[in-house]
N, CA, C and O of each residue as an XYZ file, in Angstrom:
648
protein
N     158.109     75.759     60.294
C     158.184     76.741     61.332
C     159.577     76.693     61.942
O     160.135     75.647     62.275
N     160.011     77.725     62.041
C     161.726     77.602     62.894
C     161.676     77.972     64.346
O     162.648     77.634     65.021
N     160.593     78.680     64.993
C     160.849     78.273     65.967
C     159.106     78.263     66.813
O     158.267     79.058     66.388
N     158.798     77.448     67.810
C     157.691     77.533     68.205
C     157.340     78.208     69.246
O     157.780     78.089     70.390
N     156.487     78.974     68.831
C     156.184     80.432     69.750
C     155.294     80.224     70.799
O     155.159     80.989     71.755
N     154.472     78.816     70.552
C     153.199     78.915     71.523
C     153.782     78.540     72.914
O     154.636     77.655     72.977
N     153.327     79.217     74.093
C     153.109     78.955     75.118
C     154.929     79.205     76.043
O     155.319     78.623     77.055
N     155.781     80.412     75.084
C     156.882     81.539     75.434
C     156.071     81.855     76.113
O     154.916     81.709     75.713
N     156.334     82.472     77.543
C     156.242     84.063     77.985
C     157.533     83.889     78.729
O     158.088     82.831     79.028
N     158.038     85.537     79.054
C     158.342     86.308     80.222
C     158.191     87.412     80.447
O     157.627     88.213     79.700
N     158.763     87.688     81.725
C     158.466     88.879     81.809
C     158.003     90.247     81.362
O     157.608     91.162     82.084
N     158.145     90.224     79.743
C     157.800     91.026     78.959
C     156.530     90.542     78.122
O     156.224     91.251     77.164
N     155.835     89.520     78.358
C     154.868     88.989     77.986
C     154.897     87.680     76.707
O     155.861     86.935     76.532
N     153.885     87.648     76.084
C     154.021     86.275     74.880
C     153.330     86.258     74.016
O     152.477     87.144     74.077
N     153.280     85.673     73.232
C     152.978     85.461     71.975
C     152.405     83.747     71.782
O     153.337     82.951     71.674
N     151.051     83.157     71.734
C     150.492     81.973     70.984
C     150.167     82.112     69.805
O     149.599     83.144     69.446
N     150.484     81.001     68.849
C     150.032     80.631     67.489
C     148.998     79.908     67.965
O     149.187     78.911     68.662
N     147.099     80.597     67.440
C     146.423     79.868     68.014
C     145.610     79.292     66.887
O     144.629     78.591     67.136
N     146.039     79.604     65.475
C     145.083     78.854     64.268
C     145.669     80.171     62.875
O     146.639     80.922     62.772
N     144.160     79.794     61.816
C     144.602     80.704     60.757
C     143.063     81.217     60.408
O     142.085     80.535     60.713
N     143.006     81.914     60.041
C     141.860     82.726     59.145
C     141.203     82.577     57.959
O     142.023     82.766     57.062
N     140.084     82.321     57.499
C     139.456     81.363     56.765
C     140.428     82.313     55.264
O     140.510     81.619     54.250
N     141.009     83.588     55.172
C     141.738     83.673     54.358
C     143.400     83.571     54.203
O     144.045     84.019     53.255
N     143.908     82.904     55.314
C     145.182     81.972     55.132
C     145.731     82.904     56.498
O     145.960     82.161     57.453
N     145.850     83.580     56.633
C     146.087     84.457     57.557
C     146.969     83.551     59.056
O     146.471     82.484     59.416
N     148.194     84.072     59.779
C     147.908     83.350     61.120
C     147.822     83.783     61.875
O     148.488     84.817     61.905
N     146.895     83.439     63.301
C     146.222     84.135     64.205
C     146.941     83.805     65.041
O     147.088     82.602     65.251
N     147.881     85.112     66.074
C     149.000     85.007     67.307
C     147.386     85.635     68.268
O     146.426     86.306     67.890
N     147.721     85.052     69.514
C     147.073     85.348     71.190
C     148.337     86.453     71.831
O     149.345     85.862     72.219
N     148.347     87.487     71.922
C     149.395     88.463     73.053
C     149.296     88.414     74.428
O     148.211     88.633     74.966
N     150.188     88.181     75.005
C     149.806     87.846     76.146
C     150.697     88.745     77.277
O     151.900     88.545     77.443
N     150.066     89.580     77.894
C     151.374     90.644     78.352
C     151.722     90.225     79.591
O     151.392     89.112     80.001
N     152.583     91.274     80.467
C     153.494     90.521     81.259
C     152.594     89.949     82.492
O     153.183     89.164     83.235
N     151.628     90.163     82.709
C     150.864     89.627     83.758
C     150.095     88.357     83.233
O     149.214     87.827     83.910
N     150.415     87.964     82.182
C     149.510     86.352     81.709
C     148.566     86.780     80.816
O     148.139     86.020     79.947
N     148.124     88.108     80.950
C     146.876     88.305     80.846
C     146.513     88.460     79.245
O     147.183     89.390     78.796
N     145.701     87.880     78.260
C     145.405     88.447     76.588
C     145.223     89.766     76.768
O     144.528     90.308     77.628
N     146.123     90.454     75.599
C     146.478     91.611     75.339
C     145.664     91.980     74.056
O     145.420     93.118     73.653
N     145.341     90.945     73.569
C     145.208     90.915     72.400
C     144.949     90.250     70.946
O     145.927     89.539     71.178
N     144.540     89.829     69.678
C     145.002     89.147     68.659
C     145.616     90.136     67.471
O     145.512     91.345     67.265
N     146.260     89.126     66.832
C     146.706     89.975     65.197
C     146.972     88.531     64.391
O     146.854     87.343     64.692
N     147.325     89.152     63.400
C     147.497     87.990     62.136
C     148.315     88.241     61.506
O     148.198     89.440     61.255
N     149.343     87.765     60.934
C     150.087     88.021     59.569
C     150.137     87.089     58.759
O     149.739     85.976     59.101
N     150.791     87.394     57.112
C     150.047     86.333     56.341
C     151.143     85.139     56.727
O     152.141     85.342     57.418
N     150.754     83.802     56.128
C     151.426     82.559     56.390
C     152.947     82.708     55.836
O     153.821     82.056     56.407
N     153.253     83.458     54.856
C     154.614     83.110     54.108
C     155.677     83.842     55.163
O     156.896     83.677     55.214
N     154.969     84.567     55.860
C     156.094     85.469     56.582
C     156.050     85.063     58.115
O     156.545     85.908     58.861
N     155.660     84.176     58.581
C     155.303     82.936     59.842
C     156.914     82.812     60.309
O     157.164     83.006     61.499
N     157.555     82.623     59.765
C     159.070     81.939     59.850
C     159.755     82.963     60.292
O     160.648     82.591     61.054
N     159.685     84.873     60.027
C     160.249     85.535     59.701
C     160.004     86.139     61.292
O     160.786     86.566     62.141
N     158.248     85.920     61.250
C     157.747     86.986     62.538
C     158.181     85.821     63.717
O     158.816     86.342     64.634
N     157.982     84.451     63.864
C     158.594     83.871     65.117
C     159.897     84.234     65.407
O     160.138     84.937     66.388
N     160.980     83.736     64.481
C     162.230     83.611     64.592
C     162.507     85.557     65.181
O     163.254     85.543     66.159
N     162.188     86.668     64.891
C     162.562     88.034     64.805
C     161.719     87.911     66.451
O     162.220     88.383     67.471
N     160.382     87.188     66.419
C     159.972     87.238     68.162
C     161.447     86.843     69.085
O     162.154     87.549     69.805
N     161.541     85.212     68.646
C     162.496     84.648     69.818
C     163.755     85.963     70.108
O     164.333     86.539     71.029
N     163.689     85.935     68.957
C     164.990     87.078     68.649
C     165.427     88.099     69.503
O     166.576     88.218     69.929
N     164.268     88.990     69.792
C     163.936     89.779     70.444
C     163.196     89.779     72.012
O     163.023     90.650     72.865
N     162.859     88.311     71.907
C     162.487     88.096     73.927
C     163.944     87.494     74.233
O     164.074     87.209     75.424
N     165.209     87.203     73.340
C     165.925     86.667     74.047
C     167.344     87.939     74.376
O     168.207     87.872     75.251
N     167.145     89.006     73.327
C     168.270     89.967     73.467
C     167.302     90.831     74.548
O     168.059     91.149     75.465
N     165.909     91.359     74.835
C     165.873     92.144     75.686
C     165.639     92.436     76.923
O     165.362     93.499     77.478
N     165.851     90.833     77.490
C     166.647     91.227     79.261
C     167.805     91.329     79.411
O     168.136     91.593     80.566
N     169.051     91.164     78.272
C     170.038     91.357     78.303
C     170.337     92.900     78.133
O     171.303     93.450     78.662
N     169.327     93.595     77.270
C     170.032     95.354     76.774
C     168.728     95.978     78.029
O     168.096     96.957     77.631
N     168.445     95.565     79.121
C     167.484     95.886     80.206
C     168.386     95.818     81.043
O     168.682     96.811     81.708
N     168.964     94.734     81.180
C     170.399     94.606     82.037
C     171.118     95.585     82.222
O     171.146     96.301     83.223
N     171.813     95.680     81.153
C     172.729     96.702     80.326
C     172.586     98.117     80.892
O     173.429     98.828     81.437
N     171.135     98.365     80.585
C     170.745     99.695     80.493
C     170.619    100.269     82.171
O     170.958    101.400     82.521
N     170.106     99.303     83.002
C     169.892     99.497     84.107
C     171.643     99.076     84.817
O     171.692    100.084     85.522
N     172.497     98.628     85.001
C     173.567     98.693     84.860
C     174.394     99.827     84.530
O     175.179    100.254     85.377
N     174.322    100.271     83.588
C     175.319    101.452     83.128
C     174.320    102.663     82.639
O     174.227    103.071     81.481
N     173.672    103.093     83.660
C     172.194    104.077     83.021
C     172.718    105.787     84.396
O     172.028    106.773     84.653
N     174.037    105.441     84.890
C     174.599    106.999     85.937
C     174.708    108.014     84.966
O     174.121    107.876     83.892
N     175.200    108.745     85.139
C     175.624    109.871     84.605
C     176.867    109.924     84.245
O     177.517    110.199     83.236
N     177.129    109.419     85.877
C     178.923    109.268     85.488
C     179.347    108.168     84.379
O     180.150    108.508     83.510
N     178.649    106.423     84.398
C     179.177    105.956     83.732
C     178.798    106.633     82.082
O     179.373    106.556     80.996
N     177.830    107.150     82.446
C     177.810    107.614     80.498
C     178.717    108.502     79.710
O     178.964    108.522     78.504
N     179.279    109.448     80.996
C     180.296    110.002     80.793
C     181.395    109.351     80.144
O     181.851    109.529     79.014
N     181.835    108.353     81.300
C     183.269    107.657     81.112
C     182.982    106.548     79.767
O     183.987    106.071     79.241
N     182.135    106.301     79.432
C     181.328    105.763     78.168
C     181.609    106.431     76.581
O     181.818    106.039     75.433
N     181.492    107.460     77.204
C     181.311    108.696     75.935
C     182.728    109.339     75.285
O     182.963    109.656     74.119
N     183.664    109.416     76.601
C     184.920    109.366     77.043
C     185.470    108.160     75.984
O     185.771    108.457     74.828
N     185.563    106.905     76.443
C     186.071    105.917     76.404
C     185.764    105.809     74.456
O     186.648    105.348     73.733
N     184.338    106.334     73.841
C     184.281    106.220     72.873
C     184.911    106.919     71.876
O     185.092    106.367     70.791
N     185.350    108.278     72.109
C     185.928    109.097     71.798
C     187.806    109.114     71.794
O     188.424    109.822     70.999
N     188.379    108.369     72.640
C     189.375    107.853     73.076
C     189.850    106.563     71.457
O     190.731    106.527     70.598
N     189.234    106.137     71.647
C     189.044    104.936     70.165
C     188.767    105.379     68.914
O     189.298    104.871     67.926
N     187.988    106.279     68.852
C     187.571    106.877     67.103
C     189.013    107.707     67.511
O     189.729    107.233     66.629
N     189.787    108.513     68.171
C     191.014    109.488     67.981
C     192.124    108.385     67.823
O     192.964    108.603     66.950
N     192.225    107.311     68.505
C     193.490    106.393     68.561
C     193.160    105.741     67.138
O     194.200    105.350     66.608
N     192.195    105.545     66.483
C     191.926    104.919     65.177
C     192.293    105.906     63.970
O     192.657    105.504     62.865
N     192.120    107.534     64.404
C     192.239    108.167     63.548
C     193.636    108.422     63.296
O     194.078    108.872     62.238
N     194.305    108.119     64.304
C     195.678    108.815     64.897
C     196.635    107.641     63.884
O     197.464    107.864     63.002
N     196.065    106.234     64.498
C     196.962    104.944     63.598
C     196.770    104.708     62.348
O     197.683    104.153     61.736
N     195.203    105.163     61.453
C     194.801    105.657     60.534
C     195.887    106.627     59.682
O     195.836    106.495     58.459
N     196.716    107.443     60.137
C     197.012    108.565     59.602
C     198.614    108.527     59.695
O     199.366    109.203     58.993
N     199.005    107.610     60.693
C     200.299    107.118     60.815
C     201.598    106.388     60.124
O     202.770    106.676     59.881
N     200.698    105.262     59.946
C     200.740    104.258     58.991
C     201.385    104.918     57.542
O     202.535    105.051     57.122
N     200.063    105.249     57.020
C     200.823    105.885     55.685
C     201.531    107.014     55.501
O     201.899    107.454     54.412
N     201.787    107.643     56.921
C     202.701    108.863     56.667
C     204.499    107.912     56.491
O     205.488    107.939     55.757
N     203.888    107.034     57.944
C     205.667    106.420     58.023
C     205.842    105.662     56.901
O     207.020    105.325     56.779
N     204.844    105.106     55.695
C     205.287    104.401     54.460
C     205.167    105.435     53.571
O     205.788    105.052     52.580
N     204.858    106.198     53.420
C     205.524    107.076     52.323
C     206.042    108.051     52.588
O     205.787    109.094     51.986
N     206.927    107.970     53.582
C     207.733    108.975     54.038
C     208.841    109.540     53.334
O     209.518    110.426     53.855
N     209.180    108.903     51.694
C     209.791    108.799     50.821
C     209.435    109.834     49.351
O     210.100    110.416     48.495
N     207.982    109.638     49.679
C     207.285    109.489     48.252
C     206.973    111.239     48.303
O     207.190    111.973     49.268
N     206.461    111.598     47.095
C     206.525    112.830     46.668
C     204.969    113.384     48.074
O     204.309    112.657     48.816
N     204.933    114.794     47.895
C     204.141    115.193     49.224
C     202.480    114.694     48.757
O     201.589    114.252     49.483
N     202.476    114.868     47.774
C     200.867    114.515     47.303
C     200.635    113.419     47.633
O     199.685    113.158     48.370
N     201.517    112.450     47.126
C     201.293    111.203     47.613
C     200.703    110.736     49.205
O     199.778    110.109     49.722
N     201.734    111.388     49.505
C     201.829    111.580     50.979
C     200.057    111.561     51.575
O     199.290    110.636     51.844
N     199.935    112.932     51.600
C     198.929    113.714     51.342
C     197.735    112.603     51.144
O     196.858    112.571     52.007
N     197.689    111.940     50.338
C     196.201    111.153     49.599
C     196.560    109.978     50.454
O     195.555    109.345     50.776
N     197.398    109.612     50.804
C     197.816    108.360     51.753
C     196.640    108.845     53.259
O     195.714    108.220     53.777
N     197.105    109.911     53.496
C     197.212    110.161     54.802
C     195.885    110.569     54.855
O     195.191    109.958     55.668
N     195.369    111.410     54.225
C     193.758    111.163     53.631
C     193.279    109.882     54.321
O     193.111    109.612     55.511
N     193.118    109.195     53.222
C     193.086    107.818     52.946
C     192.986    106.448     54.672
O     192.313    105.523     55.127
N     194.133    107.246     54.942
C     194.465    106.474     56.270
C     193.514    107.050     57.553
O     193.237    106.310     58.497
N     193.035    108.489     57.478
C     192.584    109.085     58.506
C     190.715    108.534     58.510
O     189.934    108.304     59.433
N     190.603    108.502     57.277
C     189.447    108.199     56.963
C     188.721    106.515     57.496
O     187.619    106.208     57.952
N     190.487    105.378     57.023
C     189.858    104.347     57.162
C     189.679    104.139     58.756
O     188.685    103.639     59.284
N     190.938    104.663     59.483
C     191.088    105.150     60.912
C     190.079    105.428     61.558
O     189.805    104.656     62.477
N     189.136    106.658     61.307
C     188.194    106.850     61.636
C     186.764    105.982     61.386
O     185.848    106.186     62.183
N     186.627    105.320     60.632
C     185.645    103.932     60.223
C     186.227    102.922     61.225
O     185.515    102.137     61.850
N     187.635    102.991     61.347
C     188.017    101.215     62.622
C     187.406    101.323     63.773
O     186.842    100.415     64.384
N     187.569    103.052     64.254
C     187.564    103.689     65.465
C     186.585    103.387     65.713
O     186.541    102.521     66.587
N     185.233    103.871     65.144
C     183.931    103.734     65.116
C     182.984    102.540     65.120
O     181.834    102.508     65.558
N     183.612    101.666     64.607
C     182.927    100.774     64.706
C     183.730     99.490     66.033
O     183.350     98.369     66.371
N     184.665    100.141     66.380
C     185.174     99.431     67.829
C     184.523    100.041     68.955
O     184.076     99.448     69.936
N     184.505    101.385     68.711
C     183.875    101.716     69.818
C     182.233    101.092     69.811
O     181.637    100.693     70.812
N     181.687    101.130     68.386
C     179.994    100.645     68.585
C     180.276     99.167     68.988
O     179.593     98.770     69.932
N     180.745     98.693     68.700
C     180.759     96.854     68.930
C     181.444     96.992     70.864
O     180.453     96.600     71.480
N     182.115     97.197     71.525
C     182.330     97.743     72.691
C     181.947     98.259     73.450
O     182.363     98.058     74.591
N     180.631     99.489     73.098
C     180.109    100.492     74.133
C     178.894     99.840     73.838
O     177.985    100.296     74.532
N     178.444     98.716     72.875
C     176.590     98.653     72.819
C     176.466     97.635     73.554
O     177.342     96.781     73.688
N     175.181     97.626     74.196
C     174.819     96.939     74.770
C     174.819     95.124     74.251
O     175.124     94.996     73.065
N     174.591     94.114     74.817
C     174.879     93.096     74.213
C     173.467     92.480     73.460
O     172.644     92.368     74.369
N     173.118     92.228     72.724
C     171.895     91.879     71.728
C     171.320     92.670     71.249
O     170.169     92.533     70.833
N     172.135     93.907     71.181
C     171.560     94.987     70.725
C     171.691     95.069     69.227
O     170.700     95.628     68.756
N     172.400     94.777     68.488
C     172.479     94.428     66.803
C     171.475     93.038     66.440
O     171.005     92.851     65.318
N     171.271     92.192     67.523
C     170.093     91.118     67.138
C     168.634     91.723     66.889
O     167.697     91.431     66.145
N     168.859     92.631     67.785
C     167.212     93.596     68.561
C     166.840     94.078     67.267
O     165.846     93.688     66.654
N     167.720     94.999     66.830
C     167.578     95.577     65.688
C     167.334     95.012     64.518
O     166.725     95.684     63.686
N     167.579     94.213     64.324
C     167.643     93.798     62.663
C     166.498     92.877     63.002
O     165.963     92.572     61.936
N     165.776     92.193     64.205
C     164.796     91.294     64.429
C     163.222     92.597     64.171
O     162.084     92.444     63.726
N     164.197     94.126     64.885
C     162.809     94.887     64.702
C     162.795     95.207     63.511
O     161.668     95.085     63.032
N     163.919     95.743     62.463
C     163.392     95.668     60.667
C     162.831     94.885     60.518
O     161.806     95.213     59.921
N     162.902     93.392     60.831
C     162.247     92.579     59.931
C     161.173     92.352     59.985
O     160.471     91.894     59.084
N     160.758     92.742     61.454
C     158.908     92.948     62.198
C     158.669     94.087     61.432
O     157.515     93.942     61.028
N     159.095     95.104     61.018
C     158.744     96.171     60.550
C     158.054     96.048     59.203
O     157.094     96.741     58.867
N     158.714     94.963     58.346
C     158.689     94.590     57.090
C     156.955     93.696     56.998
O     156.320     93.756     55.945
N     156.477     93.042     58.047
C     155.442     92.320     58.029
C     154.203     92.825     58.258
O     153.909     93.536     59.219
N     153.315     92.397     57.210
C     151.911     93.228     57.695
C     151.361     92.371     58.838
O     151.020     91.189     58.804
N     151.356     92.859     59.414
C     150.299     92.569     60.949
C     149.128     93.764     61.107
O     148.996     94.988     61.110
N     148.409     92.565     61.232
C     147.026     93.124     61.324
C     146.342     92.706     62.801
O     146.592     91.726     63.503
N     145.273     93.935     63.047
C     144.636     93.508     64.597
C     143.451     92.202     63.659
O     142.834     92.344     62.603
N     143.538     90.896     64.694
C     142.738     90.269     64.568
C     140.710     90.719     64.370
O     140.186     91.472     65.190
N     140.218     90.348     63.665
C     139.384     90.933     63.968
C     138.019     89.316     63.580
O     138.117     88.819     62.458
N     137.125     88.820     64.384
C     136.046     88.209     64.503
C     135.729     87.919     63.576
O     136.406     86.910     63.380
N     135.198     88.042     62.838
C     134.076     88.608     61.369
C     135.542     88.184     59.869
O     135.202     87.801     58.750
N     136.466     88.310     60.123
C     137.062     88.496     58.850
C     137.464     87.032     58.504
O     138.028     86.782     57.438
């Protein structure tokens, strides 16, 4: 097990490992934000490692992108946000497109041309992904890839009888 889930909560509630299912199955307790059982489910044993670790994962990035959100959730800052993102994909496209004009400032125009292509394009990929790593919230690329991997697991509602 990589990480142990029983007896987490906060504010957003918890998760116990409370046994397994006479067909291998493991049985989580939900426990929402008031203490209270929410619930059971099961998923099978091989994927145990996958669904804790993607839990911690995800109770630990989302009081941080709650933060975040409640923090920078005006109008105005989304503006100056949106602004600020746009500012970076143009300065990326701009140094993108620069670059290889001032080095082949020599070379025949095609050249030129496929350079500058070339440069506007990668420009616009730097831009973009400075501005996403900059304007996102912080655990917000953990959040995500913890919720594919919950996505990937069969979970099932616990059920008595099975």
């Amino acid at each position: 097990m990589v990480q142990n889930v029983s007896n987490q909560t906060s504010s957003f509630g918890g998760i116990n490992r409370i046994g397994t299912t006479q067909n291998g199955r493991i049985v989580y307790e939900v426990i929402d934000s008031n203490g209270q059982e929410a619930g059971k489910l099961t998923i099978p044993a091989q994927d145990a490692d996958t669904f804790e670790k993607s839990y911690y994962d995800i109770m630990d990035a989302a009081p941080k992108i709650q933060k975040f959100s409640l923090e920078h959730s005006s109008a105005e800052d989304m503006k100056k946000r949106k602004t600020a993102s746009n500012i970076m994909i143009a300065a990326g496209m701009i140094i993108g497109a620069g670059i290889p004009i001032y080095l082949t400032r020599k070379a025949s125009g095609w050249k030129q041309v496929l350079a500058t292509v070339g440069g506007v394009v990668a420009g616009l990929a730097a831009g973009m992904g400075l501005s996403f790593a900059t304007l996102t919230p912080p655990g917000m690329m953990k959040f995500v890839k913890a919720s594919k991997n919950l996505s990937k697991i069969d979970v099932r509602p616990f059920e008595q009888n099975a």
